[in-house]
Amino acid sequence: MGFFSKLLKSSSKSKPSQSATEPPTKKEKVVDEAKEEVPTKSSANREQTINIHSKHKAQRAQNVFAQPIDMSADYVAPRYPKSADAVRFIDNALADNFIFASLTIEERIHMINAMKATSVEAGTSIITQGDIGDYFYVVEEGSVTFTVDGNHVGGCSTGATFGELALLYDCPRAATCLANTDCKLWSVDQRTFRQLLANSNASQQKDTVDV
C-alpha cells in the first residue's frame, strides 16, 4: 500500500469513541507515518511577508480571490513524484502557513503532489517586484532575501514558504525575492494553487449551507 493510500485509508476510518486523549490534528494525520521530527520554524518570516503586502489589505478583506476561477469538475492537478521524506517536509512547511489551515487531508495531498522540484543558483531573482504572480514556493535548501524598491525588508530559509499572496489576490509582486545561495525549491503554479484553495473554500461554504 502506497504512502498516500495509507493516509487516505486512515482518514476514512470511523471516528473512535471519545476518550481522555486528544484527537489527532490534521497535520498529524497527514504525517502519521513519519518517525523523524522536523524542527519547528519561527513565524517571523511569515509575518514579514504579510507586512510586505499590507497595502492590499482592503482588497483582500473584500474577496480573497480577485478574479473569477473556473471551477470545472474536470480540472486535474498535475502530479510530480516525490519521496515520503519530501512529502513530510512539504507538509510541515504548509502547516506553518495559515493560508492552508482550512485544507482537508485530501486537499493537502493534492497540493503536495502538484509541487515540482526546482533549483536556482545564487544571485537568481526568483520573484521580481512588479511582476505578475505565477508560482508559490517552499524552500528546501538555501536562503532567500526580500527587497522592496531596493531596500532589504526580510528573508527566509529552509522550511519557509513565500509567493502565495500575489497568487491569491491577483496583484503584482510586492517584493523581489533573491537567492542568497544556491537553492532547492518546491513550486506550484498559480492555476493549481488557486483552484485547490477555491475548491476548499467552496466545499466549506456548501457544508455551512447544508448544516
PDB file of C-alpha atoms in Angstrom:
ATOM      1  CA  MET A   1       0.000   0.000   0.000  1.00  0.00           C
ATOM      2  CA  GLY A   2       1.431   3.402  -1.005  1.00  0.00           C
ATOM      3  CA  PHE A   3       2.220   6.247   1.385  1.00  0.00           C
ATOM      4  CA  PHE A   4      -0.788   8.372   0.369  1.00  0.00           C
ATOM      5  CA  SER A   5      -3.074   5.339   0.251  1.00  0.00           C
ATOM      6  CA  LYS A   6      -2.338   4.642   3.904  1.00  0.00           C
ATOM      7  CA  LEU A   7      -3.090   8.252   4.770  1.00  0.00           C
ATOM      8  CA  LEU A   8      -6.400   8.266   2.931  1.00  0.00           C
ATOM      9  CA  LYS A   9      -7.397   4.907   4.416  1.00  0.00           C
ATOM     10  CA  SER A  10      -6.571   6.187   7.869  1.00  0.00           C
ATOM     11  CA  SER A  11      -8.606   9.376   7.352  1.00  0.00           C
ATOM     12  CA  SER A  12     -11.653   7.447   6.102  1.00  0.00           C
ATOM     13  CA  LYS A  13     -11.970   5.260   9.202  1.00  0.00           C
ATOM     14  CA  SER A  14     -14.854   5.909  11.545  1.00  0.00           C
ATOM     15  CA  LYS A  15     -14.191   8.217  14.442  1.00  0.00           C
ATOM     16  CA  PRO A  16     -13.106   6.462  17.659  1.00  0.00           C
ATOM     17  CA  SER A  17     -15.179   6.716  20.793  1.00  0.00           C
ATOM     18  CA  GLN A  18     -14.493   9.698  22.992  1.00  0.00           C
ATOM     19  CA  SER A  19     -11.619   9.244  25.400  1.00  0.00           C
ATOM     20  CA  ALA A  20      -9.339  11.278  27.603  1.00  0.00           C
ATOM     21  CA  THR A  21      -6.777  11.589  24.823  1.00  0.00           C
ATOM     22  CA  GLU A  22      -6.946  14.486  22.381  1.00  0.00           C
ATOM     23  CA  PRO A  23      -7.980  13.601  18.781  1.00  0.00           C
ATOM     24  CA  PRO A  24      -5.169  13.795  16.193  1.00  0.00           C
ATOM     25  CA  THR A  25      -4.781  17.049  14.318  1.00  0.00           C
ATOM     26  CA  LYS A  26      -4.932  17.364  10.520  1.00  0.00           C
ATOM     27  CA  LYS A  27      -1.151  17.661  10.400  1.00  0.00           C
ATOM     28  CA  GLU A  28      -0.675  14.504  12.459  1.00  0.00           C
ATOM     29  CA  LYS A  29      -2.966  12.537  10.135  1.00  0.00           C
ATOM     30  CA  VAL A  30      -1.042  13.609   7.040  1.00  0.00           C
ATOM     31  CA  VAL A  31       2.305  12.642   8.542  1.00  0.00           C
ATOM     32  CA  ASP A  32       1.235   9.761  10.745  1.00  0.00           C
ATOM     33  CA  GLU A  33       3.773   7.519   9.004  1.00  0.00           C
ATOM     34  CA  ALA A  34       6.646   9.891   9.781  1.00  0.00           C
ATOM     35  CA  LYS A  35       9.028   8.887  12.537  1.00  0.00           C
ATOM     36  CA  GLU A  36      11.537  11.683  12.172  1.00  0.00           C
ATOM     37  CA  GLU A  37      10.924  15.031  13.823  1.00  0.00           C
ATOM     38  CA  VAL A  38      11.121  18.224  11.769  1.00  0.00           C
ATOM     39  CA  PRO A  39      12.431  21.328  13.611  1.00  0.00           C
ATOM     40  CA  THR A  40       9.766  23.923  14.401  1.00  0.00           C
ATOM     41  CA  LYS A  41      10.163  27.105  12.380  1.00  0.00           C
ATOM     42  CA  SER A  42       9.624  30.688  13.552  1.00  0.00           C
ATOM     43  CA  SER A  43       6.613  32.634  12.291  1.00  0.00           C
ATOM     44  CA  ALA A  44       8.717  35.781  11.924  1.00  0.00           C
ATOM     45  CA  ASN A  45       9.274  35.270   8.190  1.00  0.00           C
ATOM     46  CA  ARG A  46       5.561  34.741   7.606  1.00  0.00           C
ATOM     47  CA  GLU A  47       4.702  37.942   9.463  1.00  0.00           C
ATOM     48  CA  GLN A  48       7.338  39.812   7.479  1.00  0.00           C
ATOM     49  CA  THR A  49       5.844  38.613   4.202  1.00  0.00           C
ATOM     50  CA  ILE A  50       2.339  39.587   5.299  1.00  0.00           C
ATOM     51  CA  ASN A  51       3.573  43.063   6.229  1.00  0.00           C
ATOM     52  CA  ILE A  52       5.059  43.478   2.770  1.00  0.00           C
ATOM     53  CA  HIS A  53       1.571  43.027   1.315  1.00  0.00           C
ATOM     54  CA  SER A  54      -0.235  45.240   3.830  1.00  0.00           C
ATOM     55  CA  LYS A  55      -1.096  47.822   1.163  1.00  0.00           C
ATOM     56  CA  HIS A  56      -3.508  45.267  -0.345  1.00  0.00           C
ATOM     57  CA  LYS A  57      -5.349  44.689   2.932  1.00  0.00           C
ATOM     58  CA  ALA A  58      -8.564  46.455   1.900  1.00  0.00           C
ATOM     59  CA  GLN A  59      -8.813  44.487  -1.322  1.00  0.00           C
ATOM     60  CA  ARG A  60      -8.214  41.188   0.493  1.00  0.00           C
ATOM     61  CA  ALA A  61     -10.929  41.955   3.029  1.00  0.00           C
ATOM     62  CA  GLN A  62     -13.493  42.165   0.214  1.00  0.00           C
ATOM     63  CA  ASN A  63     -12.595  38.996  -1.653  1.00  0.00           C
ATOM     64  CA  VAL A  64      -9.743  36.541  -1.262  1.00  0.00           C
ATOM     65  CA  PHE A  65      -9.923  35.718  -4.993  1.00  0.00           C
ATOM     66  CA  ALA A  66      -9.724  38.889  -7.085  1.00  0.00           C
ATOM     67  CA  GLN A  67     -10.582  37.196 -10.402  1.00  0.00           C
ATOM     68  CA  PRO A  68     -13.198  34.532 -11.266  1.00  0.00           C
ATOM     69  CA  ILE A  69     -11.894  30.972 -11.178  1.00  0.00           C
ATOM     70  CA  ASP A  70     -13.035  28.182 -13.471  1.00  0.00           C
ATOM     71  CA  MET A  71     -14.458  25.646 -11.016  1.00  0.00           C
ATOM     72  CA  SER A  72     -14.704  22.931 -13.639  1.00  0.00           C
ATOM     73  CA  ALA A  73     -15.033  19.491 -12.115  1.00  0.00           C
ATOM     74  CA  ASP A  74     -12.853  18.199 -14.945  1.00  0.00           C
ATOM     75  CA  TYR A  75      -9.799  20.050 -13.664  1.00  0.00           C
ATOM     76  CA  VAL A  76      -6.953  17.685 -12.788  1.00  0.00           C
ATOM     77  CA  ALA A  77      -3.987  18.988 -10.822  1.00  0.00           C
ATOM     78  CA  PRO A  78      -0.526  17.894 -12.006  1.00  0.00           C
ATOM     79  CA  ARG A  79       1.317  15.194 -10.069  1.00  0.00           C
ATOM     80  CA  TYR A  80       5.058  15.053  -9.550  1.00  0.00           C
ATOM     81  CA  PRO A  81       6.573  12.000  -7.840  1.00  0.00           C
ATOM     82  CA  LYS A  82       8.450  12.615  -4.597  1.00  0.00           C
ATOM     83  CA  SER A  83       9.800  10.635  -1.682  1.00  0.00           C
ATOM     84  CA  ALA A  84       7.994  10.154   1.637  1.00  0.00           C
ATOM     85  CA  ASP A  85      10.607  12.417   3.243  1.00  0.00           C
ATOM     86  CA  ALA A  86       9.824  15.150   0.711  1.00  0.00           C
ATOM     87  CA  VAL A  87       6.095  14.772   1.381  1.00  0.00           C
ATOM     88  CA  ARG A  88       6.637  15.162   5.137  1.00  0.00           C
ATOM     89  CA  PHE A  89       8.906  18.169   4.599  1.00  0.00           C
ATOM     90  CA  ILE A  90       6.423  19.986   2.358  1.00  0.00           C
ATOM     91  CA  ASP A  91       3.512  19.152   4.641  1.00  0.00           C
ATOM     92  CA  ASN A  92       5.315  20.654   7.635  1.00  0.00           C
ATOM     93  CA  ALA A  93       6.060  23.789   5.602  1.00  0.00           C
ATOM     94  CA  LEU A  94       2.398  24.154   4.589  1.00  0.00           C
ATOM     95  CA  ALA A  95       1.281  23.620   8.185  1.00  0.00           C
ATOM     96  CA  ASP A  96       3.226  26.754   9.184  1.00  0.00           C
ATOM     97  CA  ASN A  97       1.241  28.893   6.697  1.00  0.00           C
ATOM     98  CA  PHE A  98      -2.268  29.926   7.776  1.00  0.00           C
ATOM     99  CA  ILE A  99      -3.405  30.024   4.136  1.00  0.00           C
ATOM    100  CA  PHE A 100      -3.577  26.227   4.156  1.00  0.00           C
ATOM    101  CA  ALA A 101      -5.176  25.781   7.582  1.00  0.00           C
ATOM    102  CA  SER A 102      -8.609  25.002   6.118  1.00  0.00           C
ATOM    103  CA  LEU A 103      -7.460  22.312   3.673  1.00  0.00           C
ATOM    104  CA  THR A 104      -8.606  18.754   4.288  1.00  0.00           C
ATOM    105  CA  ILE A 105      -6.105  15.883   4.283  1.00  0.00           C
ATOM    106  CA  GLU A 106      -7.028  15.010   0.698  1.00  0.00           C
ATOM    107  CA  GLU A 107      -6.651  18.637  -0.424  1.00  0.00           C
ATOM    108  CA  ARG A 108      -3.259  18.910   1.256  1.00  0.00           C
ATOM    109  CA  ILE A 109      -2.178  15.737  -0.521  1.00  0.00           C
ATOM    110  CA  HIS A 110      -3.276  17.189  -3.883  1.00  0.00           C
ATOM    111  CA  MET A 111      -1.326  20.381  -3.170  1.00  0.00           C
ATOM    112  CA  ILE A 112       1.792  18.421  -2.205  1.00  0.00           C
ATOM    113  CA  ASN A 113       1.502  16.163  -5.269  1.00  0.00           C
ATOM    114  CA  ALA A 114       1.297  19.227  -7.526  1.00  0.00           C
ATOM    115  CA  MET A 115       4.568  20.707  -6.274  1.00  0.00           C
ATOM    116  CA  LYS A 116       7.548  20.429  -8.594  1.00  0.00           C
ATOM    117  CA  ALA A 117      11.209  20.423  -7.571  1.00  0.00           C
ATOM    118  CA  THR A 118      13.349  23.231  -8.981  1.00  0.00           C
ATOM    119  CA  SER A 119      16.831  24.584  -8.351  1.00  0.00           C
ATOM    120  CA  VAL A 120      18.208  28.127  -8.732  1.00  0.00           C
ATOM    121  CA  GLU A 121      21.737  29.486  -8.499  1.00  0.00           C
ATOM    122  CA  ALA A 122      22.871  32.123  -6.030  1.00  0.00           C
ATOM    123  CA  GLY A 123      22.025  35.601  -7.305  1.00  0.00           C
ATOM    124  CA  THR A 124      18.902  34.497  -9.178  1.00  0.00           C
ATOM    125  CA  SER A 125      15.775  36.658  -8.875  1.00  0.00           C
ATOM    126  CA  ILE A 126      13.159  34.049  -8.047  1.00  0.00           C
ATOM    127  CA  ILE A 127      10.469  36.734  -7.911  1.00  0.00           C
ATOM    128  CA  THR A 128      10.769  40.284  -9.254  1.00  0.00           C
ATOM    129  CA  GLN A 129       8.854  43.188  -7.728  1.00  0.00           C
ATOM    130  CA  GLY A 130       6.050  44.349 -10.031  1.00  0.00           C
ATOM    131  CA  ASP A 131       5.782  41.104 -11.989  1.00  0.00           C
ATOM    132  CA  ILE A 132       2.546  39.125 -12.198  1.00  0.00           C
ATOM    133  CA  GLY A 133       2.487  36.220  -9.748  1.00  0.00           C
ATOM    134  CA  ASP A 134       2.965  32.790 -11.272  1.00  0.00           C
ATOM    135  CA  TYR A 135       4.318  30.406  -8.603  1.00  0.00           C
ATOM    136  CA  PHE A 136       4.204  29.661  -4.880  1.00  0.00           C
ATOM    137  CA  TYR A 137       7.418  28.367  -3.318  1.00  0.00           C
ATOM    138  CA  VAL A 138       8.678  26.206  -0.455  1.00  0.00           C
ATOM    139  CA  VAL A 139      12.382  26.468   0.376  1.00  0.00           C
ATOM    140  CA  GLU A 140      14.008  23.066   0.852  1.00  0.00           C
ATOM    141  CA  GLU A 141      17.599  24.285   0.915  1.00  0.00           C
ATOM    142  CA  GLY A 142      19.263  27.701   0.794  1.00  0.00           C
ATOM    143  CA  SER A 143      18.329  31.239   1.790  1.00  0.00           C
ATOM    144  CA  VAL A 144      16.324  33.980   0.083  1.00  0.00           C
ATOM    145  CA  THR A 145      16.351  37.753   0.632  1.00  0.00           C
ATOM    146  CA  PHE A 146      13.296  40.018   0.235  1.00  0.00           C
ATOM    147  CA  THR A 147      13.759  43.578  -1.047  1.00  0.00           C
ATOM    148  CA  VAL A 148      11.259  46.354  -1.795  1.00  0.00           C
ATOM    149  CA  ASP A 149      12.405  49.242  -4.021  1.00  0.00           C
ATOM    150  CA  GLY A 150      15.981  48.056  -3.469  1.00  0.00           C
ATOM    151  CA  ASN A 151      15.685  48.053   0.331  1.00  0.00           C
ATOM    152  CA  HIS A 152      16.159  44.877   2.347  1.00  0.00           C
ATOM    153  CA  VAL A 153      12.933  44.014   4.198  1.00  0.00           C
ATOM    154  CA  GLY A 154      13.415  40.399   5.245  1.00  0.00           C
ATOM    155  CA  GLY A 155      14.344  36.912   4.188  1.00  0.00           C
ATOM    156  CA  CYS A 156      13.733  33.218   4.663  1.00  0.00           C
ATOM    157  CA  SER A 157      15.479  29.871   4.582  1.00  0.00           C
ATOM    158  CA  THR A 158      14.868  26.118   4.804  1.00  0.00           C
ATOM    159  CA  GLY A 159      11.241  25.242   5.555  1.00  0.00           C
ATOM    160  CA  ALA A 160       9.830  28.687   4.753  1.00  0.00           C
ATOM    161  CA  THR A 161       7.197  29.477   2.121  1.00  0.00           C
ATOM    162  CA  PHE A 162       6.703  32.591   0.004  1.00  0.00           C
ATOM    163  CA  GLY A 163       4.868  33.944  -3.034  1.00  0.00           C
ATOM    164  CA  GLU A 164       1.301  32.969  -2.150  1.00  0.00           C
ATOM    165  CA  LEU A 165      -0.291  36.378  -1.647  1.00  0.00           C
ATOM    166  CA  ALA A 166       0.151  37.685  -5.190  1.00  0.00           C
ATOM    167  CA  LEU A 167      -1.364  34.426  -6.492  1.00  0.00           C
ATOM    168  CA  LEU A 168      -4.407  34.694  -4.247  1.00  0.00           C
ATOM    169  CA  TYR A 169      -5.137  38.372  -4.810  1.00  0.00           C
ATOM    170  CA  ASP A 170      -4.044  38.573  -8.453  1.00  0.00           C
ATOM    171  CA  CYS A 171      -1.850  41.596  -7.761  1.00  0.00           C
ATOM    172  CA  PRO A 172       1.729  42.430  -8.832  1.00  0.00           C
ATOM    173  CA  ARG A 173       4.574  41.025  -6.781  1.00  0.00           C
ATOM    174  CA  ALA A 174       5.192  43.395  -3.858  1.00  0.00           C
ATOM    175  CA  ALA A 175       8.844  42.435  -3.373  1.00  0.00           C
ATOM    176  CA  THR A 176      11.840  40.975  -5.133  1.00  0.00           C
ATOM    177  CA  CYS A 177      12.975  37.592  -3.783  1.00  0.00           C
ATOM    178  CA  LEU A 178      16.656  36.974  -4.463  1.00  0.00           C
ATOM    179  CA  ALA A 179      18.512  33.708  -3.876  1.00  0.00           C
ATOM    180  CA  ASN A 180      21.408  34.389  -1.497  1.00  0.00           C
ATOM    181  CA  THR A 181      22.773  30.895  -2.077  1.00  0.00           C
ATOM    182  CA  ASP A 182      22.114  28.036  -4.432  1.00  0.00           C
ATOM    183  CA  CYS A 183      18.555  26.990  -3.544  1.00  0.00           C
ATOM    184  CA  LYS A 184      16.415  23.909  -3.879  1.00  0.00           C
ATOM    185  CA  LEU A 185      12.739  24.821  -4.034  1.00  0.00           C
ATOM    186  CA  TRP A 186       9.341  23.224  -4.407  1.00  0.00           C
ATOM    187  CA  SER A 187       6.893  25.231  -6.519  1.00  0.00           C
ATOM    188  CA  VAL A 188       3.271  25.060  -7.650  1.00  0.00           C
ATOM    189  CA  ASP A 189       1.725  27.134 -10.442  1.00  0.00           C
ATOM    190  CA  GLN A 190      -0.946  29.768  -9.893  1.00  0.00           C
ATOM    191  CA  ARG A 191      -3.795  27.920 -11.586  1.00  0.00           C
ATOM    192  CA  THR A 192      -3.336  24.789  -9.488  1.00  0.00           C
ATOM    193  CA  PHE A 193      -2.740  26.802  -6.312  1.00  0.00           C
ATOM    194  CA  ARG A 194      -5.891  28.885  -6.680  1.00  0.00           C
ATOM    195  CA  GLN A 195      -8.017  26.006  -7.944  1.00  0.00           C
ATOM    196  CA  LEU A 196      -7.270  23.814  -4.927  1.00  0.00           C
ATOM    197  CA  LEU A 197      -7.859  26.613  -2.438  1.00  0.00           C
ATOM    198  CA  ALA A 198     -11.003  27.738  -4.247  1.00  0.00           C
ATOM    199  CA  ASN A 199     -12.384  24.188  -4.212  1.00  0.00           C
ATOM    200  CA  SER A 200     -11.676  24.016  -0.491  1.00  0.00           C
ATOM    201  CA  ASN A 201     -13.456  27.328   0.070  1.00  0.00           C
ATOM    202  CA  ALA A 202     -16.462  26.231  -1.999  1.00  0.00           C
ATOM    203  CA  SER A 203     -16.669  22.946  -0.107  1.00  0.00           C
ATOM    204  CA  GLN A 204     -16.683  24.743   3.233  1.00  0.00           C
ATOM    205  CA  GLN A 205     -19.453  27.088   2.060  1.00  0.00           C
ATOM    206  CA  LYS A 206     -21.536  24.115   0.913  1.00  0.00           C
ATOM    207  CA  ASP A 207     -21.051  22.372   4.265  1.00  0.00           C
ATOM    208  CA  THR A 208     -22.174  25.545   6.036  1.00  0.00           C
ATOM    209  CA  VAL A 209     -25.342  25.790   3.924  1.00  0.00           C
ATOM    210  CA  ASP A 210     -26.115  22.088   4.392  1.00  0.00           C
ATOM    211  CA  VAL A 211     -25.890  22.459   8.163  1.00  0.00           C
TER     212      VAL A 211
END
